[in-house]
Coordinates of C-alpha atoms and ligand atoms in Angstrom, one line a residue:
M14 CA 32.9 -16.7 -68.5
P15 CA 31.3 -18.7 -65.9
T16 CA 31.6 -16.8 -62.8
P17 CA 32.9 -18.9 -59.8
Q18 CA 30.7 -19.4 -56.6
L19 CA 32.3 -16.2 -55.0
T20 CA 30.2 -14.8 -52.2
D21 CA 29.0 -17.9 -50.7
P22 CA 32.3 -20.4 -50.5
A23 CA 32.1 -23.9 -50.5
T24 CA 33.5 -25.9 -47.2
S25 CA 33.5 -29.3 -46.3
R26 CA 30.4 -31.2 -44.6
W27 CA 31.6 -30.9 -41.2
S28 CA 31.1 -33.7 -38.6
V29 CA 32.3 -34.7 -35.3
L30 CA 32.5 -37.8 -33.5
P31 CA 33.3 -38.7 -30.3
D32 CA 34.7 -42.4 -30.6
A33 CA 34.4 -45.4 -33.0
L34 CA 36.8 -44.5 -35.5
G35 CA 36.6 -48.2 -37.1
D36 CA 32.5 -47.4 -37.4
V37 CA 33.4 -44.3 -39.1
L38 CA 35.7 -45.9 -41.7
A39 CA 33.6 -49.0 -42.0
D40 CA 31.2 -46.7 -43.8
L41 CA 33.3 -44.9 -46.2
D42 CA 35.1 -45.8 -49.7
P43 CA 39.0 -46.5 -48.8
T44 CA 40.2 -45.4 -52.1
D45 CA 39.0 -41.5 -52.0
L46 CA 39.9 -41.1 -48.3
L47 CA 42.5 -39.1 -46.6
L48 CA 43.0 -40.9 -43.1
A49 CA 45.2 -38.6 -40.6
V50 CA 46.8 -39.6 -37.7
P51 CA 48.5 -36.6 -35.4
V52 CA 52.3 -37.6 -34.6
P53 CA 52.7 -35.4 -31.2
D54 CA 56.3 -34.2 -30.1
D55 CA 56.8 -37.1 -27.7
G56 CA 56.3 -39.6 -30.6
L57 CA 53.3 -41.4 -31.7
R58 CA 54.0 -44.5 -29.3
Q59 CA 52.9 -42.4 -26.2
D60 CA 49.8 -41.5 -28.1
E61 CA 47.3 -44.7 -27.0
R62 CA 44.7 -43.3 -29.7
A63 CA 47.2 -42.7 -32.2
G64 CA 48.0 -46.6 -31.9
A65 CA 44.5 -47.5 -31.7
A66 CA 43.9 -45.7 -35.4
L67 CA 47.1 -47.2 -36.7
A68 CA 45.5 -50.7 -35.4
L69 CA 42.5 -50.3 -37.5
V70 CA 44.7 -50.6 -40.8
G71 CA 47.1 -52.9 -39.3
L72 CA 50.0 -51.2 -38.3
A73 CA 51.9 -50.4 -35.4
A74 CA 52.8 -47.6 -33.9
A75 CA 56.5 -49.0 -32.8
D76 CA 57.0 -50.0 -36.2
V77 CA 55.6 -46.7 -38.0
E78 CA 57.9 -45.0 -36.0
A79 CA 61.2 -46.8 -36.7
A80 CA 60.2 -47.2 -40.2
H81 CA 59.0 -44.1 -41.3
E82 CA 60.5 -41.6 -38.4
P83 CA 57.9 -39.4 -38.9
S84 CA 58.5 -35.5 -38.1
S85 CA 56.4 -34.1 -35.2
E86 CA 56.9 -30.6 -36.6
A87 CA 53.8 -28.9 -36.9
G88 CA 52.5 -29.4 -40.5
A89 CA 55.1 -31.8 -41.9
T90 CA 53.2 -34.9 -42.9
T91 CA 54.7 -38.5 -44.0
R92 CA 52.1 -40.6 -46.1
I93 CA 52.5 -44.3 -45.5
P94 CA 50.8 -46.0 -48.7
L95 CA 48.8 -49.5 -47.2
V96 CA 48.4 -52.6 -49.6
P97 CA 45.1 -52.1 -50.9
G98 CA 42.6 -54.5 -50.1
E99 CA 40.9 -55.5 -46.7
R100 CA 42.5 -52.4 -45.2
A101 CA 40.1 -49.3 -44.4
A102 CA 42.1 -46.9 -46.3
R103 CA 44.9 -47.0 -49.0
A104 CA 46.8 -44.8 -47.1
V105 CA 47.6 -43.4 -43.9
F106 CA 48.6 -39.7 -43.7
L107 CA 50.6 -38.8 -40.3
V108 CA 51.0 -35.4 -39.6
G109 CA 53.2 -33.3 -36.9
V110 CA 51.1 -31.2 -34.7
G111 CA 54.2 -30.1 -32.5
K112 CA 53.4 -29.1 -28.9
G113 CA 49.9 -29.3 -29.7
T114 CA 49.5 -25.6 -29.2
A115 CA 46.3 -23.6 -31.2
A116 CA 49.1 -22.3 -33.3
D117 CA 50.4 -26.2 -34.2
L118 CA 47.2 -27.3 -34.4
R119 CA 45.9 -24.6 -36.9
T120 CA 49.2 -25.1 -39.0
A121 CA 48.9 -29.1 -38.7
G122 CA 45.2 -28.3 -40.1
A123 CA 46.3 -26.5 -43.2
A124 CA 48.5 -29.4 -44.0
L125 CA 45.8 -31.7 -44.0
G126 CA 43.3 -29.2 -45.8
R127 CA 45.7 -29.4 -48.5
A128 CA 45.9 -32.6 -48.6
G129 CA 42.4 -33.2 -48.7
R130 CA 41.7 -30.8 -51.7
G131 CA 39.5 -32.9 -54.4
R132 CA 38.7 -36.2 -51.9
A133 CA 35.6 -37.6 -50.7
D134 CA 36.7 -37.7 -46.8
L135 CA 38.9 -36.4 -44.7
V136 CA 38.8 -38.1 -41.6
V137 CA 41.2 -36.9 -38.8
A138 CA 42.1 -39.4 -35.7
V139 CA 42.1 -36.3 -33.3
G140 CA 41.8 -38.2 -29.8
A141 CA 42.8 -36.2 -26.6
L142 CA 44.7 -33.3 -28.5
A143 CA 42.0 -30.9 -29.3
Q144 CA 39.7 -31.2 -25.7
E145 CA 40.2 -26.9 -25.0
P146 CA 37.7 -25.0 -27.6
E147 CA 40.6 -22.8 -28.7
S148 CA 42.2 -26.1 -30.1
A149 CA 39.5 -27.6 -31.6
G150 CA 38.6 -24.3 -33.5
A151 CA 42.2 -23.9 -34.5
L152 CA 42.6 -27.4 -36.0
A153 CA 39.3 -26.9 -37.9
E154 CA 40.4 -23.5 -38.9
G155 CA 43.4 -24.8 -40.5
I156 CA 41.6 -27.5 -41.9
A157 CA 38.8 -25.0 -43.5
L158 CA 41.6 -22.9 -44.8
G159 CA 44.2 -25.4 -46.1
G160 CA 40.9 -26.7 -48.3
Y161 CA 40.7 -23.2 -49.9
T162 CA 41.8 -22.4 -53.3
S163 CA 41.1 -19.2 -54.9
P164 CA 38.7 -18.5 -57.5
R165 CA 40.0 -18.9 -61.3
W166 CA 38.5 -17.0 -64.4
L167 CA 38.6 -19.8 -67.1
S168 CA 37.2 -20.9 -70.3
E169 CA 34.6 -23.3 -70.4
G170 CA 36.0 -27.3 -70.4
T171 CA 39.5 -26.1 -68.7
T172 CA 39.9 -28.2 -65.5
P173 CA 38.9 -26.2 -62.1
S174 CA 40.9 -26.0 -59.1
K175 CA 40.2 -29.1 -56.7
P176 CA 37.5 -28.5 -54.1
P177 CA 38.0 -28.9 -50.4
A178 CA 37.4 -32.2 -49.1
S179 CA 33.6 -33.0 -49.4
A180 CA 33.4 -34.5 -46.0
V181 CA 35.2 -33.5 -43.1
T182 CA 35.1 -36.0 -39.5
L183 CA 37.3 -35.0 -36.6
V184 CA 37.2 -38.5 -34.2
G185 CA 38.1 -37.5 -30.6
A186 CA 37.2 -35.2 -27.6
V187 CA 36.3 -32.5 -30.1
D188 CA 34.0 -29.3 -28.6
E189 CA 31.6 -29.7 -32.0
R190 CA 30.1 -26.3 -31.1
A191 CA 33.9 -25.0 -31.4
V192 CA 34.4 -26.2 -34.7
L193 CA 31.4 -25.3 -36.1
R194 CA 31.9 -21.6 -35.1
A195 CA 35.7 -21.8 -36.3
V196 CA 34.6 -23.1 -39.4
A197 CA 32.1 -19.9 -39.9
R198 CA 35.3 -17.8 -39.1
A199 CA 36.8 -19.3 -41.8
R200 CA 34.4 -19.0 -44.3
A201 CA 34.3 -15.3 -43.5
T202 CA 38.1 -15.2 -44.5
M203 CA 37.3 -16.9 -47.8
L204 CA 34.6 -14.8 -48.7
A205 CA 36.9 -12.0 -48.1
R206 CA 39.6 -13.9 -50.2
N207 CA 37.5 -14.0 -52.8
L208 CA 36.4 -10.7 -53.3
A209 CA 40.0 -9.3 -53.2
V210 CA 41.2 -11.5 -56.3
V211 CA 38.2 -10.7 -58.3
P212 CA 39.7 -8.7 -61.1
S213 CA 38.9 -5.0 -61.6
N214 CA 37.2 -5.1 -64.9
T215 CA 34.6 -6.8 -63.1
K216 CA 35.0 -5.1 -59.4
N217 CA 34.3 -1.5 -59.6
P218 CA 32.4 0.0 -56.9
A219 CA 29.0 -0.7 -58.3
W220 CA 29.8 -4.3 -58.3
M221 CA 30.8 -4.4 -54.6
A222 CA 27.7 -2.5 -53.6
A223 CA 25.7 -5.1 -55.5
Q224 CA 27.6 -7.8 -53.6
A225 CA 26.8 -6.3 -50.8
R226 CA 22.8 -6.4 -51.2
A227 CA 22.8 -9.9 -52.2
I228 CA 25.1 -10.8 -49.5
G229 CA 23.1 -8.9 -46.9
R230 CA 19.9 -10.3 -48.2
R231 CA 20.8 -13.7 -47.1
T232 CA 22.2 -12.5 -44.2
G233 CA 19.6 -11.3 -42.5
L234 CA 21.4 -7.6 -43.0
E235 CA 19.9 -4.1 -43.8
V236 CA 21.9 -2.6 -46.5
K237 CA 21.8 1.2 -47.7
V238 CA 23.7 2.6 -50.8
W239 CA 24.7 5.6 -51.6
S240 CA 25.1 6.4 -55.5
D241 CA 27.4 9.0 -56.7
R242 CA 24.1 11.2 -57.1
D243 CA 23.7 10.5 -53.2
L244 CA 27.2 11.1 -52.1
R245 CA 27.3 14.5 -54.0
A246 CA 23.8 15.7 -52.4
E247 CA 25.5 14.7 -49.0
G248 CA 29.0 16.2 -49.7
F249 CA 31.1 13.1 -49.1
G250 CA 34.0 14.9 -50.8
G251 CA 36.9 12.5 -50.1
L252 CA 34.9 9.9 -51.9
L253 CA 34.0 11.7 -54.9
A254 CA 37.3 13.5 -55.3
V255 CA 39.3 10.3 -55.2
G256 CA 36.5 8.5 -57.3
A257 CA 36.4 11.5 -59.9
G258 CA 38.8 10.2 -62.2
S259 CA 36.9 7.0 -63.2
V260 CA 34.2 6.0 -65.2
T261 CA 32.8 3.4 -62.3
P262 CA 31.6 6.4 -60.2
P263 CA 32.1 5.7 -56.3
R264 CA 29.7 4.1 -53.6
L265 CA 28.9 4.2 -49.9
V266 CA 27.6 1.3 -48.3
Q267 CA 26.2 0.9 -45.0
L268 CA 25.2 -2.9 -43.5
S269 CA 23.7 -2.9 -40.1
Y270 CA 23.2 -6.2 -38.1
A271 CA 21.5 -6.0 -34.4
P272 CA 21.4 -9.3 -32.1
Q273 CA 18.3 -10.7 -31.7
A274 CA 18.2 -9.8 -28.0
A275 CA 19.1 -6.0 -28.8
T276 CA 18.1 -3.1 -26.6
A277 CA 18.8 0.5 -26.4
A278 CA 21.8 -0.5 -23.9
T279 CA 23.5 -2.9 -26.6
P280 CA 27.0 -1.4 -27.3
H281 CA 27.4 -0.2 -31.4
V282 CA 30.2 -1.2 -32.9
V283 CA 30.9 0.3 -36.4
L284 CA 33.5 -0.8 -39.0
V285 CA 35.0 1.1 -41.6
G286 CA 36.7 -0.7 -44.7
K287 CA 38.9 0.7 -47.4
G288 CA 37.4 -0.1 -51.1
I289 CA 39.4 1.1 -53.6
T290 CA 38.4 -1.3 -56.6
F291 CA 42.0 -0.5 -58.0
D292 CA 44.6 2.1 -57.2
T293 CA 46.5 3.4 -60.2
G294 CA 48.0 5.9 -57.8
G295 CA 45.9 8.8 -60.1
L296 CA 47.9 11.3 -61.7
D297 CA 50.9 10.6 -58.8
I298 CA 50.5 7.6 -60.7
K299 CA 52.4 4.1 -59.5
P300 CA 55.1 2.4 -61.3
A301 CA 54.1 -0.6 -63.1
E302 CA 55.5 -3.1 -60.2
G303 CA 53.6 -1.0 -57.6
M304 CA 50.3 -1.3 -59.6
L305 CA 49.9 -4.6 -60.3
A306 CA 49.0 -5.6 -56.8
M307 CA 46.2 -2.8 -56.3
K308 CA 43.3 -5.0 -57.2
T309 CA 43.1 -6.1 -53.7
D310 CA 43.0 -2.4 -52.3
M311 CA 39.5 -3.0 -51.4
S312 CA 40.8 -5.8 -49.2
G313 CA 39.3 -3.7 -45.7
S314 CA 35.8 -3.3 -47.4
A315 CA 36.0 -7.1 -48.1
V316 CA 37.0 -8.2 -44.7
V317 CA 34.3 -5.7 -43.0
L318 CA 31.6 -7.2 -45.7
A319 CA 32.8 -10.8 -44.6
V320 CA 32.4 -9.7 -40.9
L321 CA 28.9 -8.7 -41.2
A322 CA 27.8 -11.6 -43.4
A323 CA 29.1 -13.8 -40.2
C324 CA 27.7 -11.9 -37.4
R325 CA 24.2 -13.7 -37.3
E326 CA 25.5 -17.0 -37.4
L327 CA 28.2 -16.2 -34.6
D328 CA 25.6 -14.5 -32.6
V329 CA 27.8 -11.9 -32.4
P330 CA 26.4 -9.9 -28.9
V331 CA 26.8 -6.5 -30.1
R332 CA 25.4 -4.2 -33.0
V333 CA 27.6 -4.0 -35.8
T334 CA 27.3 -1.4 -38.3
G335 CA 29.6 -1.7 -41.8
L336 CA 30.7 0.9 -44.2
L337 CA 32.5 0.4 -47.2
A338 CA 33.6 3.3 -48.6
L339 CA 34.2 2.4 -52.4
A340 CA 36.0 4.0 -55.3
E341 CA 38.6 3.7 -57.9
N342 CA 41.3 5.7 -57.8
A343 CA 41.8 6.0 -62.0
V344 CA 43.8 8.2 -64.3
G345 CA 41.8 10.7 -66.2
G346 CA 41.0 14.2 -67.2
A347 CA 38.5 14.5 -64.4
A348 CA 41.1 12.9 -61.7
Y349 CA 41.9 15.1 -58.9
R350 CA 45.3 16.8 -58.5
P351 CA 48.0 17.6 -55.9
S352 CA 47.4 20.5 -54.4
D353 CA 43.8 20.5 -55.0
V354 CA 41.4 21.6 -51.7
V355 CA 38.9 19.0 -51.1
T356 CA 36.0 19.6 -48.4
M357 CA 35.3 16.4 -46.9
Y358 CA 32.0 14.8 -45.1
G359 CA 30.9 17.4 -42.6
G360 CA 33.2 20.3 -44.1
R361 CA 36.6 19.7 -43.2
T362 CA 39.1 21.0 -45.9
V363 CA 42.1 19.1 -47.2
E364 CA 45.3 20.1 -49.4
I365 CA 45.9 17.3 -51.5
G366 CA 50.0 16.0 -51.2
N367 CA 49.6 13.1 -53.4
T368 CA 46.7 11.5 -55.4
D369 CA 47.9 8.5 -54.3
A370 CA 47.5 8.6 -50.6
E371 CA 43.8 8.0 -51.7
G372 CA 42.9 5.7 -48.6
R373 CA 42.7 8.1 -46.0
M374 CA 40.8 10.4 -48.2
V375 CA 37.4 7.7 -48.5
M376 CA 38.5 6.7 -44.8
A377 CA 37.9 9.9 -43.3
D378 CA 34.6 10.7 -45.4
A379 CA 33.6 7.2 -43.8
L380 CA 34.4 7.8 -40.4
A381 CA 33.3 11.6 -40.1
Y382 CA 29.7 10.2 -41.4
A383 CA 29.9 7.0 -38.5
D384 CA 30.9 10.1 -36.1
A385 CA 27.7 12.6 -37.1
H386 CA 25.2 10.4 -37.7
L387 CA 25.7 6.6 -35.9
D388 CA 27.0 7.3 -32.3
P389 CA 29.5 4.4 -32.3
D390 CA 30.6 3.1 -28.8
V391 CA 34.0 1.7 -30.9
L392 CA 34.7 3.0 -34.1
L393 CA 37.1 0.8 -36.3
D394 CA 38.6 0.9 -39.5
I395 CA 40.9 -1.5 -41.8
A396 CA 42.7 -0.3 -44.7
T397 CA 45.4 -1.2 -47.1
L398 CA 46.9 2.0 -46.4
T399 CA 50.7 2.5 -46.7
G400 CA 53.6 0.7 -48.0
A401 CA 55.2 2.0 -44.6
A402 CA 53.0 -0.4 -42.8
R403 CA 55.0 -3.4 -44.8
V404 CA 58.6 -1.6 -44.3
A405 CA 57.7 -1.5 -40.6
L406 CA 56.1 -5.1 -39.8
G407 CA 56.7 -7.0 -43.0
R408 CA 54.2 -9.8 -44.2
T409 CA 52.6 -11.2 -41.1
M410 CA 52.1 -8.7 -38.4
A411 CA 50.1 -5.4 -38.9
P412 CA 49.8 -2.2 -36.9
V413 CA 47.0 -1.5 -34.9
Y414 CA 46.6 2.2 -33.3
A415 CA 43.7 2.9 -30.3
T416 CA 42.7 6.2 -28.7
D417 CA 42.3 3.8 -25.5
G418 CA 45.0 1.3 -24.4
G419 CA 42.2 -1.3 -23.4
L420 CA 40.6 -1.0 -27.1
G421 CA 44.2 -2.0 -28.4
E422 CA 44.7 -4.6 -26.2
A423 CA 41.2 -6.6 -26.9
L424 CA 42.4 -6.4 -30.5
V425 CA 46.2 -7.6 -30.0
A426 CA 44.6 -10.4 -27.9
A427 CA 42.2 -11.1 -30.5
G428 CA 45.0 -11.1 -33.0
R429 CA 46.7 -13.5 -30.9
A430 CA 44.0 -16.0 -30.5
T431 CA 43.3 -16.4 -34.3
G432 CA 47.0 -16.0 -35.6
E433 CA 46.0 -12.7 -37.4
L434 CA 49.2 -10.8 -35.5
L435 CA 48.8 -7.1 -34.5
W436 CA 51.6 -4.7 -32.9
P437 CA 50.4 -2.0 -31.3
F438 CA 51.8 1.6 -32.6
P439 CA 51.8 5.0 -31.2
L440 CA 49.9 7.9 -32.3
V441 CA 53.1 10.4 -32.3
E442 CA 52.0 13.6 -31.4
D443 CA 55.2 14.8 -32.5
Y444 CA 54.3 14.2 -35.8
R445 CA 50.9 16.2 -36.0
P446 CA 52.5 19.5 -36.9
S447 CA 53.6 18.3 -40.1
L448 CA 49.8 17.9 -41.6
D449 CA 49.0 21.4 -40.7
S450 CA 48.3 22.9 -44.1
P451 CA 49.0 26.6 -45.1
V452 CA 45.8 26.5 -47.3
A453 CA 43.4 24.4 -46.1
D454 CA 42.0 22.7 -42.4
V455 CA 44.5 19.7 -42.5
N456 CA 47.3 18.4 -44.9
H457 CA 46.5 15.3 -46.4
I458 CA 50.0 13.6 -46.4
A459 CA 53.0 14.8 -43.8
G460 CA 54.3 18.3 -45.4
T461 CA 57.4 18.1 -43.9
P462 CA 58.6 14.4 -43.9
V463 CA 58.9 12.6 -41.0
G464 CA 59.5 9.5 -42.0
A465 CA 56.8 7.4 -40.4
G466 CA 54.2 7.2 -42.9
S467 CA 51.8 4.7 -41.2
I468 CA 51.8 6.6 -38.3
T469 CA 51.0 10.3 -40.3
A470 CA 48.1 8.4 -42.1
A471 CA 46.8 7.3 -38.8
L472 CA 47.2 10.9 -37.4
F473 CA 45.1 11.7 -40.8
L474 CA 42.1 9.5 -39.9
R475 CA 42.0 10.8 -36.4
E476 CA 41.2 14.2 -37.6
F477 CA 37.7 12.7 -38.7
V478 CA 37.2 10.7 -35.6
G479 CA 35.8 12.9 -33.0
E480 CA 35.6 12.0 -29.7
R481 CA 34.9 8.6 -30.3
R482 CA 36.7 5.7 -29.2
W483 CA 38.8 4.4 -32.5
A484 CA 41.3 1.7 -33.4
H485 CA 42.7 1.7 -36.6
L486 CA 44.5 -1.6 -38.6
D487 CA 46.5 -0.8 -41.1
I488 CA 46.7 -4.2 -43.4
A489 CA 48.7 -3.2 -46.4
G490 CA 51.4 -5.5 -45.5
V491 CA 49.4 -8.4 -44.7
G492 CA 46.3 -8.3 -47.0
R493 CA 48.0 -10.1 -49.8
S494 CA 50.3 -13.2 -50.0
D495 CA 52.8 -13.7 -52.9
V496 CA 52.9 -17.5 -51.3
D497 CA 50.5 -20.5 -51.6
R498 CA 51.7 -22.0 -47.8
G499 CA 50.3 -22.8 -44.5
L500 CA 46.9 -20.9 -44.1
L501 CA 47.3 -18.8 -46.6
T502 CA 47.1 -18.9 -50.9
K503 CA 48.4 -16.3 -53.2
G504 CA 46.3 -13.7 -53.6
G505 CA 44.3 -11.7 -51.2
T506 CA 44.6 -13.0 -47.2
G507 CA 41.2 -11.7 -45.9
F508 CA 43.3 -10.9 -42.7
G509 CA 41.4 -9.4 -40.0
A510 CA 38.0 -11.4 -40.6
R511 CA 38.7 -14.1 -38.1
L512 CA 40.2 -11.5 -35.6
L513 CA 37.5 -9.3 -35.7
L514 CA 34.6 -11.9 -35.6
T515 CA 36.7 -13.1 -32.4
W516 CA 36.7 -9.7 -31.0
L517 CA 33.1 -9.1 -31.1
E518 CA 32.0 -12.7 -30.3
E519 CA 33.6 -11.6 -26.9
M520 CA 32.3 -8.0 -26.5
A521 CA 29.3 -8.6 -24.5
Ligands
BES601 N1 47.5 1.2 -51.6 C1 48.3 2.0 -51.2 C2 49.1 1.4 -50.1 C3 49.4 -0.3 -50.2 C4 51.0 0.0 -50.9 C5 49.0 -1.5 -50.1 C6 51.7 -1.7 -51.1 C7 49.8 -2.5 -50.2 C8 50.8 -2.9 -50.6 C9 48.1 3.3 -50.7 O1 46.8 3.6 -51.5 C10 49.1 4.1 -51.3 O2 49.3 4.3 -52.5 N2 49.9 4.5 -50.6 C11 50.9 5.7 -50.7 C12 50.9 6.8 -49.6 C13 51.4 7.5 -50.1 C14 51.3 8.5 -51.2 C15 51.6 8.9 -48.7 C16 52.2 4.7 -50.0 O3 52.1 4.3 -49.2 O4 53.2 4.9 -50.7
MN602 MN1 47.5 4.5 -53.4
ZN603 ZN1 45.6 2.5 -51.9

């Protein structure tokens, strides 16, 4: 079984040209070219450059509007075939860009990226539509992610999925730097998605650690891996308890990035990702429908790995350390049990309420380690932690918890800028007593039900972050998509990679 290119996702060759669409087209093979012309909501005829682009292939904007009534709704597409022969393209692909907001351009880009799959060239007559760096970035992000397809594991001789267009050319007043940075962020999303869809008979904790080592080597990171022996020696009781039922034991991975110009005063951000390579629920086993999707329960760790991998290329101005808390939550004779008391990293004891609440156990160990040894200025974790997060906010927004308002706001803003939307959730003090245990320092789930599962999980994690500035993203609802639509593909979404990179880039 050939392994697809997972850890270095393919994208197109990107170029940005200020003008001269005619010259660009003259150099390309018309039969394998997708020529895209945006349709703004005030119509094609108002847009001089769209008119010029259409004229190049012998069309008049007014005729096109009258005959085809192309929709300007963001992402709507209208294909106009052309008579083969003299023309520089075999078809014009009109794409609605709505009001031209970043969100509209991202959606329009995704439609183009999809349509460009399998082609040699995608040429977009952007004109004056994406003059702001943010707009240019959004368009490029959309094109890159629209061109993405999930890896598949097929036998020799079967047809693989179409790759993204070999080359993408944006013609117009477009900020090239913003485009290239957006593509780098989109590639981080793709890497996270790729890892998330790897089947769990391949993807165990040691496999994830091996990917982290390889990616770290390629992207200039320091990598440290704790074997199960190391974890035992240092008392990582949460990771060990969760991993005890599996034949593939847990790992902790640390990846470190420092900017070129780092000094002692350079802020340090630590990112912790949940890396459950498969979540059966453990002895509190999940029903079939609930278990099926659980190969993506390592999405948080995939996002952290992908973010670290992109830091150098994006020249992130702060020090960043990533921790991947990796374990398989399996069923077996050695599995941890409900009512066990587990001694966590650092010595706190936890009374197990439900073995399916394994995420908070591995996260708590990694958070306690970060607090004790890494001296972070900001500690952030990202985890597919609770079904309750999905019940609360559904599939497009994720709860964010933060110990200080400014941190939460900065994350929400980065989310808005990237279309990965967060909503601030409260750490409700009234619910904290439900975590008091009669036999251990702390309960692992609410002993007396309070009916706010994502919040009580966050309160549990808070027990392990000391006095740090801390934020927690519960991505259980958004980490996975059941549809191929817009920027999303079926499977892992990589939610958080672009948002965290954007947040880090702006953190001077
Ligand atoms: N991995 C799940 C959370 C999850 C659910 C992620 C659905 C994605 C989609 C987590 O480990 C879990 O099982 N959480 C339990 C906690 C409960 C036992 C307190 C849950 O949310 O039901
Ligand atoms: Mn679980
Ligand atoms: Zn889980």
